[in-house]
Short mmCIF file of N, CA and C in Angstrom, two decimals:
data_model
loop_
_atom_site.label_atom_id
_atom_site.label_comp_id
_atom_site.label_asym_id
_atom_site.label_seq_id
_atom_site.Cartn_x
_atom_site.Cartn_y
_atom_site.Cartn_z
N UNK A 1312 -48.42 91.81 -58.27
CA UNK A 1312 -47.77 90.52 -58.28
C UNK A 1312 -47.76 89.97 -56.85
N UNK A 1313 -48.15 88.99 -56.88
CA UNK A 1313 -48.60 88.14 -55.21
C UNK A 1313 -46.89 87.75 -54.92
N UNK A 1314 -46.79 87.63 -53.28
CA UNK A 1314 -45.61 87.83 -52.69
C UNK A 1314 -45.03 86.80 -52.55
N UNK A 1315 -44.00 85.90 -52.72
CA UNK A 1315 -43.73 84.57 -53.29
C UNK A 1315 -43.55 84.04 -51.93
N UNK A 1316 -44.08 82.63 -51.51
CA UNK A 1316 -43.92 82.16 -50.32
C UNK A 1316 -42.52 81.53 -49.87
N UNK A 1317 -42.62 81.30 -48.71
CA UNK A 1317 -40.93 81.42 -47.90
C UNK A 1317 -41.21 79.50 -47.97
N UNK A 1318 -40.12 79.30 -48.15
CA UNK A 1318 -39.79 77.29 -48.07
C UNK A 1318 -41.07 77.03 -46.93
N UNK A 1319 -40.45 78.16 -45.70
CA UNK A 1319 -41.28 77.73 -44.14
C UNK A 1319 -42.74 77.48 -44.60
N UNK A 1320 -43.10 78.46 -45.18
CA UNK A 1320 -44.82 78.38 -45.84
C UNK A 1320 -45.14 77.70 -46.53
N UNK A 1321 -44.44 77.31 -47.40
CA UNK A 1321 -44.59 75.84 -48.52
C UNK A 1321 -44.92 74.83 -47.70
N UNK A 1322 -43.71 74.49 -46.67
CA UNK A 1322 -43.38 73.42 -46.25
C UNK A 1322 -45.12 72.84 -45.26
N UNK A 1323 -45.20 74.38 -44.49
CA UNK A 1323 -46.77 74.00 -43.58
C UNK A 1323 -47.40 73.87 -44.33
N UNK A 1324 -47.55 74.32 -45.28
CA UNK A 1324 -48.90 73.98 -46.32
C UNK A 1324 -49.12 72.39 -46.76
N UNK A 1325 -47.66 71.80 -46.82
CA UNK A 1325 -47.84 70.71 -47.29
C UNK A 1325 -47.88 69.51 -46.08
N UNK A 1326 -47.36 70.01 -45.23
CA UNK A 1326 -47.35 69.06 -43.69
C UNK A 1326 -49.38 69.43 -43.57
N UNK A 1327 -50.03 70.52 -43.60
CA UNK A 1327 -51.54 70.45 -43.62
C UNK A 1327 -52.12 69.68 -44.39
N UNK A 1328 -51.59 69.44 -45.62
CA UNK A 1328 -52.06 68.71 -46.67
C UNK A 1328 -52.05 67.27 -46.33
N UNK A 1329 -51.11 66.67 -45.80
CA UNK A 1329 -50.90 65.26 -45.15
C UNK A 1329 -51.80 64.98 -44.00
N UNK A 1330 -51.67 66.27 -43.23
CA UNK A 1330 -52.60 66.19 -41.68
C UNK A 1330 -54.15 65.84 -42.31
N UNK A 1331 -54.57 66.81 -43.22
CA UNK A 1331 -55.85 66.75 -43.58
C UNK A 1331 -56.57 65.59 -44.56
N UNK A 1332 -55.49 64.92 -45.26
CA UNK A 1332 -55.92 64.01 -46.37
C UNK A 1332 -55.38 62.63 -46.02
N UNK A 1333 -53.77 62.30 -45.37
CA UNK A 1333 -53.29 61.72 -45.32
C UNK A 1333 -52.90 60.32 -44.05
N UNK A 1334 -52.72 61.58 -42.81
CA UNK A 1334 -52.50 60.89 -41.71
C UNK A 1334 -53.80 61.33 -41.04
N UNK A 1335 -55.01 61.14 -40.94
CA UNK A 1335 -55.82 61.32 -39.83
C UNK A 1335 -55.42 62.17 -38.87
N UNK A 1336 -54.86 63.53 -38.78
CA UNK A 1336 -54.30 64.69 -38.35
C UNK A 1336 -53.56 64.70 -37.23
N UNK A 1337 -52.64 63.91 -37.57
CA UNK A 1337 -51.49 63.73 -36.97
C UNK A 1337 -50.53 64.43 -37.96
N UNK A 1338 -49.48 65.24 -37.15
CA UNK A 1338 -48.33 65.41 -38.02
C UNK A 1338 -47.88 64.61 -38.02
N UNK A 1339 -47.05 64.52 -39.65
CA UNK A 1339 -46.44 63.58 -40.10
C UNK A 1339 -45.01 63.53 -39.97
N UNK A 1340 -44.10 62.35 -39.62
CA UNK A 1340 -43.07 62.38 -39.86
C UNK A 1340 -42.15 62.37 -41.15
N UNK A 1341 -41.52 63.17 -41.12
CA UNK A 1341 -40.67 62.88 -42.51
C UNK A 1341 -40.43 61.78 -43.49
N UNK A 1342 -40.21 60.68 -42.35
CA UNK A 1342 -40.54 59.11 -43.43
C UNK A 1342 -41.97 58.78 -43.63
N UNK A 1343 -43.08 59.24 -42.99
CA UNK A 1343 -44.30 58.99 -42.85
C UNK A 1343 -43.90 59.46 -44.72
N UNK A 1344 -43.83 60.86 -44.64
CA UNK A 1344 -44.01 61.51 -45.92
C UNK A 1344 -43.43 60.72 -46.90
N UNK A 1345 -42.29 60.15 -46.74
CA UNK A 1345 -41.54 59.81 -48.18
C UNK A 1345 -42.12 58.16 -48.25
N UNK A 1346 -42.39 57.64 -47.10
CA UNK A 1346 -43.54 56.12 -47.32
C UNK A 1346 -44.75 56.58 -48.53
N UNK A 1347 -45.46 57.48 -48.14
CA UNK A 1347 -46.95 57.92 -48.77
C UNK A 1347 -46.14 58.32 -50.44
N UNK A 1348 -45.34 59.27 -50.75
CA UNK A 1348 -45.19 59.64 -51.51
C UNK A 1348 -44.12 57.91 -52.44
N UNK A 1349 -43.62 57.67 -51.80
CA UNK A 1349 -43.36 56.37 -52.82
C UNK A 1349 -44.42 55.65 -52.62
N UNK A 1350 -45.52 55.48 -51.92
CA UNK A 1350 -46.79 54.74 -52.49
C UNK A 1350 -47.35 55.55 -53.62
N UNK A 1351 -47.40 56.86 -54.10
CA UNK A 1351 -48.14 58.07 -54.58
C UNK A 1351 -47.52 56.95 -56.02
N UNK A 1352 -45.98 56.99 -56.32
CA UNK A 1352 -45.01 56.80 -57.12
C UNK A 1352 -45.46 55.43 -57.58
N UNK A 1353 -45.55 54.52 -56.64
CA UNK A 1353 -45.47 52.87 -56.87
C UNK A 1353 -46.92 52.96 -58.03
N UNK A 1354 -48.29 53.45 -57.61
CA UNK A 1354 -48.95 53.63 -58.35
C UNK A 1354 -50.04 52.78 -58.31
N UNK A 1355 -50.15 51.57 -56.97
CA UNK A 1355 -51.07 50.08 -57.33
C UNK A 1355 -52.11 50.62 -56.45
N UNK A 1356 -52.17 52.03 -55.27
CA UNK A 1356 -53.31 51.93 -54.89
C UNK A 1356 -53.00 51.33 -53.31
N UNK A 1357 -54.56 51.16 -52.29
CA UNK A 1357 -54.26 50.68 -51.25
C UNK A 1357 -53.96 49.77 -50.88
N UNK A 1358 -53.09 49.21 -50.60
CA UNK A 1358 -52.77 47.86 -50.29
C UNK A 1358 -51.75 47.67 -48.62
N UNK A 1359 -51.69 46.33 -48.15
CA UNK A 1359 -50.91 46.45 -47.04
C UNK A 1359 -49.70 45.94 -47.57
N UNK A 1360 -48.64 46.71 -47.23
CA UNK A 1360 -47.26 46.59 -47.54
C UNK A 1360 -46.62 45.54 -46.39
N UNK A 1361 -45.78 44.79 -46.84
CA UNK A 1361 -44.85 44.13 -45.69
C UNK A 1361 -43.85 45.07 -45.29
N UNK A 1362 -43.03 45.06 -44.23
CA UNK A 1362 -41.97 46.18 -43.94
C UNK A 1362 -40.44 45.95 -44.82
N UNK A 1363 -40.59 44.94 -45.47
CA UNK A 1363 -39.49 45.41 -46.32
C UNK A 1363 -39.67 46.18 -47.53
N UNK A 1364 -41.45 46.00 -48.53
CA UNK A 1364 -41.65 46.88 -48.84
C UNK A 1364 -41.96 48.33 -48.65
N UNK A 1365 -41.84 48.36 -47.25
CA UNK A 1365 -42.41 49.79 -46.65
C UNK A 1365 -40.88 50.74 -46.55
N UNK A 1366 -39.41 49.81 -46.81
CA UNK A 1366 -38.45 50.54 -47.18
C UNK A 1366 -38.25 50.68 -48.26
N UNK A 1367 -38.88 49.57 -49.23
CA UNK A 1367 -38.63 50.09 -50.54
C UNK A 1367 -39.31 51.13 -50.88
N UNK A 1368 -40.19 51.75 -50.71
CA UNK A 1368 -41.15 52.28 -50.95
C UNK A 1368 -40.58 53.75 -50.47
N UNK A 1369 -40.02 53.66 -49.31
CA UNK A 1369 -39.44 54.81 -49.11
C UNK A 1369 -38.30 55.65 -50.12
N UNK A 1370 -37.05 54.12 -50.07
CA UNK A 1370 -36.15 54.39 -50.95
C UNK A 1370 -36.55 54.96 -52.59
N UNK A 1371 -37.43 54.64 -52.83
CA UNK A 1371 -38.37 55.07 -54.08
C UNK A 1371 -38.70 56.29 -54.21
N UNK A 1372 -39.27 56.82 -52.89
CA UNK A 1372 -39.41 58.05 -52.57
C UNK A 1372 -38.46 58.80 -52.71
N UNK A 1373 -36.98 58.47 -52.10
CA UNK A 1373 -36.01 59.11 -52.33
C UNK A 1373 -35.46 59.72 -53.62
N UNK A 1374 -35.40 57.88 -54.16
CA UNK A 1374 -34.43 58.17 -55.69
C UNK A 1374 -35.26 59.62 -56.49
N UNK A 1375 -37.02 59.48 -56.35
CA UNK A 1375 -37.87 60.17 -57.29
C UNK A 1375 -37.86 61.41 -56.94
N UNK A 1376 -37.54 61.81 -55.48
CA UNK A 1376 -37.30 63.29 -55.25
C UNK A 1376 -36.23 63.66 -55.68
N UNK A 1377 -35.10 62.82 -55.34
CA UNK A 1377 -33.52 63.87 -55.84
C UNK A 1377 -33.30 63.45 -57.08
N UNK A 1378 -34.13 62.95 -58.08
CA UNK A 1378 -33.68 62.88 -59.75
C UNK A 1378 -33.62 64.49 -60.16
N UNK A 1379 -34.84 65.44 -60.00
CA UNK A 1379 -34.35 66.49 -60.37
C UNK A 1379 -33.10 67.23 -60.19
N UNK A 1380 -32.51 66.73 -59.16
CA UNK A 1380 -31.08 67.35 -58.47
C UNK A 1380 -30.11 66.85 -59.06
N UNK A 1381 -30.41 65.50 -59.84
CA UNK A 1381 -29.17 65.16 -60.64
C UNK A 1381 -28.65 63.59 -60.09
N UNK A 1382 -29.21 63.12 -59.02
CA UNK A 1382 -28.39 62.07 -58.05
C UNK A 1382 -29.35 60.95 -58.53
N UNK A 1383 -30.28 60.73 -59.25
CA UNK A 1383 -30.76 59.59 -59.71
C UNK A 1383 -31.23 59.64 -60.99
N UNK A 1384 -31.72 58.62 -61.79
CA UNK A 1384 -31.77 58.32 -63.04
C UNK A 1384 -33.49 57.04 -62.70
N UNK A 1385 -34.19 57.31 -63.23
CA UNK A 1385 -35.40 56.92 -63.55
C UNK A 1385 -35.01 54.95 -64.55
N UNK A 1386 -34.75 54.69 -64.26
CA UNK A 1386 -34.72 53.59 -65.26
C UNK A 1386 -35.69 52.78 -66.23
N UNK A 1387 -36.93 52.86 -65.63
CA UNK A 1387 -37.98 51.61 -65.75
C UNK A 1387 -38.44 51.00 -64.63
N UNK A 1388 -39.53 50.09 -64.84
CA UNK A 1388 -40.49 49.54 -63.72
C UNK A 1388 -39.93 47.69 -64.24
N UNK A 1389 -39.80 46.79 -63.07
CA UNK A 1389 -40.09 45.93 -62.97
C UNK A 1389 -41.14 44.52 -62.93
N UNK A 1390 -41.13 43.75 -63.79
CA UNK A 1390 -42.33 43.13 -63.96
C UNK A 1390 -43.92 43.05 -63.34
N UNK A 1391 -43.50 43.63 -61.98
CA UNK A 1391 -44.29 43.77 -60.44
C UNK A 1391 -44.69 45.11 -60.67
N UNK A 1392 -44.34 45.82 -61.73
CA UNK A 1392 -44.71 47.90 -61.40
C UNK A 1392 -43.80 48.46 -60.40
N UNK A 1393 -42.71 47.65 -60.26
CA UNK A 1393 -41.82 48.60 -59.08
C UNK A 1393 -41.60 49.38 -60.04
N UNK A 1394 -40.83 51.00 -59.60
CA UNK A 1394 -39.74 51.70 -60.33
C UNK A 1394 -38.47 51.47 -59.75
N UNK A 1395 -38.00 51.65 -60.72
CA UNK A 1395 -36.20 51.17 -60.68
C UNK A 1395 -35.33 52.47 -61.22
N UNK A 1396 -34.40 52.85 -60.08
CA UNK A 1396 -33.38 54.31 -60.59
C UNK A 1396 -31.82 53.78 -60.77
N UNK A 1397 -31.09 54.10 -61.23
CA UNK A 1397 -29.59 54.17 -61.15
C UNK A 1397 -29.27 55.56 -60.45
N UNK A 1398 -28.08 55.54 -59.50
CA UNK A 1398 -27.26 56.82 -58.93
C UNK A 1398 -26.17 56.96 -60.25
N UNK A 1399 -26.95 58.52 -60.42
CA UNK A 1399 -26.11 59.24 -61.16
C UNK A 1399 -25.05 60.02 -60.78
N UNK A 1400 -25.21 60.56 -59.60
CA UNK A 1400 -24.09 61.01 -58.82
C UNK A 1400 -23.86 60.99 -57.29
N UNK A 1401 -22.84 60.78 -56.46
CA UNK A 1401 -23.18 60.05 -55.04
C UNK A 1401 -23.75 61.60 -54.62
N UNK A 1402 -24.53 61.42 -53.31
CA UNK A 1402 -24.92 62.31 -52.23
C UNK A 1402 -23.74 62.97 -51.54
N UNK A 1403 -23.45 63.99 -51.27
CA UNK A 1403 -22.71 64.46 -50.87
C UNK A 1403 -22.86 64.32 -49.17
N UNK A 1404 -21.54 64.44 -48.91
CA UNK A 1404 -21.93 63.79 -46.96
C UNK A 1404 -22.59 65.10 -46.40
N UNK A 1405 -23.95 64.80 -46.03
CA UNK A 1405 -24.49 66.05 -45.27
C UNK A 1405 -24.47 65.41 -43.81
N UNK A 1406 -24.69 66.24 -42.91
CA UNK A 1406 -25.00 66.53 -41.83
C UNK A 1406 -26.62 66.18 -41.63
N UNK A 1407 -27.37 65.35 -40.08
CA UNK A 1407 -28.87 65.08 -40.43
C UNK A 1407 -29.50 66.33 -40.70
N UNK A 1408 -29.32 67.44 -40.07
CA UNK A 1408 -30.31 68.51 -40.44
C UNK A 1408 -30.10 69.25 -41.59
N UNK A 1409 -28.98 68.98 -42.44
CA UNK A 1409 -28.53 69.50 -43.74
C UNK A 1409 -29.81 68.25 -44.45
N UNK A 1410 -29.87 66.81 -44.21
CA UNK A 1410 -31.01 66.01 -45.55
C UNK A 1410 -31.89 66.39 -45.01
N UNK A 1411 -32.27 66.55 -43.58
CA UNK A 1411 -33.55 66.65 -43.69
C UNK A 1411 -34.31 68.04 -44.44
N UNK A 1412 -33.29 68.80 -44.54
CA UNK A 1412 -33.39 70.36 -45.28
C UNK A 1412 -33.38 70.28 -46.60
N UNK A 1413 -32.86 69.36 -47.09
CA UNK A 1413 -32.73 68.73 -48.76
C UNK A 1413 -34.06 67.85 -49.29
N UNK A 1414 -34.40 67.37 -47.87
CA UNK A 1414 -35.47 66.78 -48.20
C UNK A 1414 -36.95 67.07 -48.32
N UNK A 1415 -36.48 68.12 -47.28
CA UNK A 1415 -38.17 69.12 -47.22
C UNK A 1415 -37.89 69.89 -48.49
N UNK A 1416 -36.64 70.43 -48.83
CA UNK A 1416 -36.94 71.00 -50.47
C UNK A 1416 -37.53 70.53 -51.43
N UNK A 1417 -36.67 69.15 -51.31
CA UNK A 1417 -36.99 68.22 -52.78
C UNK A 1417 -39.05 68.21 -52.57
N UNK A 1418 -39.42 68.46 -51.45
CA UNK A 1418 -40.88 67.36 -50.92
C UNK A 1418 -41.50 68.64 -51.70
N UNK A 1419 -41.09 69.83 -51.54
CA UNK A 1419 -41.69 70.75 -52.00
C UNK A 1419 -41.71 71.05 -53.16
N UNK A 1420 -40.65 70.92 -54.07
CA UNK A 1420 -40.46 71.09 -55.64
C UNK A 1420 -41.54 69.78 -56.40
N UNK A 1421 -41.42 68.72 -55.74
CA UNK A 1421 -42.03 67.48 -56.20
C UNK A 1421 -43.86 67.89 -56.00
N UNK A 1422 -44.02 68.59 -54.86
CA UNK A 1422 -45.31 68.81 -54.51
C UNK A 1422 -46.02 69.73 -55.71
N UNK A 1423 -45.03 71.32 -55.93
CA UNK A 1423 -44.91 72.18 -57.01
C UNK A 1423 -45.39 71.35 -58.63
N UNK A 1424 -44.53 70.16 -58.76
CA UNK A 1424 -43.93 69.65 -60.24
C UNK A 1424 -45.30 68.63 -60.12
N UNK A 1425 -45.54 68.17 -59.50
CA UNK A 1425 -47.02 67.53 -59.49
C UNK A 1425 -48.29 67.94 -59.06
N UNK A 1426 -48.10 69.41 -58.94
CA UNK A 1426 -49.44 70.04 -58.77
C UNK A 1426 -50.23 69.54 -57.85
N UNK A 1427 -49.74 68.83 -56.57
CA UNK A 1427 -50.82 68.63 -55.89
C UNK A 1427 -51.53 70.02 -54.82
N UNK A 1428 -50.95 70.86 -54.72
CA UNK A 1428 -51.82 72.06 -54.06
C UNK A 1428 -50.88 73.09 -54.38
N UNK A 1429 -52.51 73.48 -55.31
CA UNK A 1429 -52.10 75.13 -56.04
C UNK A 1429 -51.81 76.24 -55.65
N UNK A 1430 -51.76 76.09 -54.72
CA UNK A 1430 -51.36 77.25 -53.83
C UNK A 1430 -49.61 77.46 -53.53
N UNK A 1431 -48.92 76.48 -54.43
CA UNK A 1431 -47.62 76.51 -53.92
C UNK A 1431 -47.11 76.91 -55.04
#
């Protein structure tokens, strides 16, 4: 039975995965990640975003990672293909390096739950 990988190992695997496909091999920043992954979500493809969509897009990112955790609700898409969530339960007050630790989880379960590299 193969030896189950540590968050730390998930996590590089998937920061390589961005370096190599995503950002022209630059590491990525954490919002870099949750921008790309609510574009992954939005679903229309390449396009140039204005910067207020480049927060929605994030926030999108958000709601779609912590639904498994319980804190959002999926609603439906908007005439435009946005997705739209309701808060199902508030966030609890973390500390920054407590979300950003919530967030590299969620990046990883979401990575897992969508099969983008089998190796995780």
């Amino acid at each position: 039975m193969p030896k189950s990988q540590t968050d730390a190992e998930q996590w590089n695997k998937i920061v390589q995965f961005f370096k190599e496909n995503l950002t022209h091999g630059e590491t990525p920043e954490l919002d870099t990640m949750l921008f790309l992954i609510g574009v992954q979500e939005l679903g229309i493809g390449n396009k140039k975003f204005k910067k207020d969509e480049k927060v929605n897009l994030m926030h999108i990112a958000v709601c779609r990672l912590l639904e498994p955790y319980g804190y959002y609700r999926f609603t439906g898409k908007d005439p435009d293909g946005w997705p739209h969530f309701e808060i199902i339960e508030q966030l609890p007050e973390l500390k920054a390096n407590e979300q950003t630790i919530l967030m590299k989880k969620a990046i990883i379960q979401y990575f897992k739950d969508q099969n983008i590299i089998s190796e995780l």
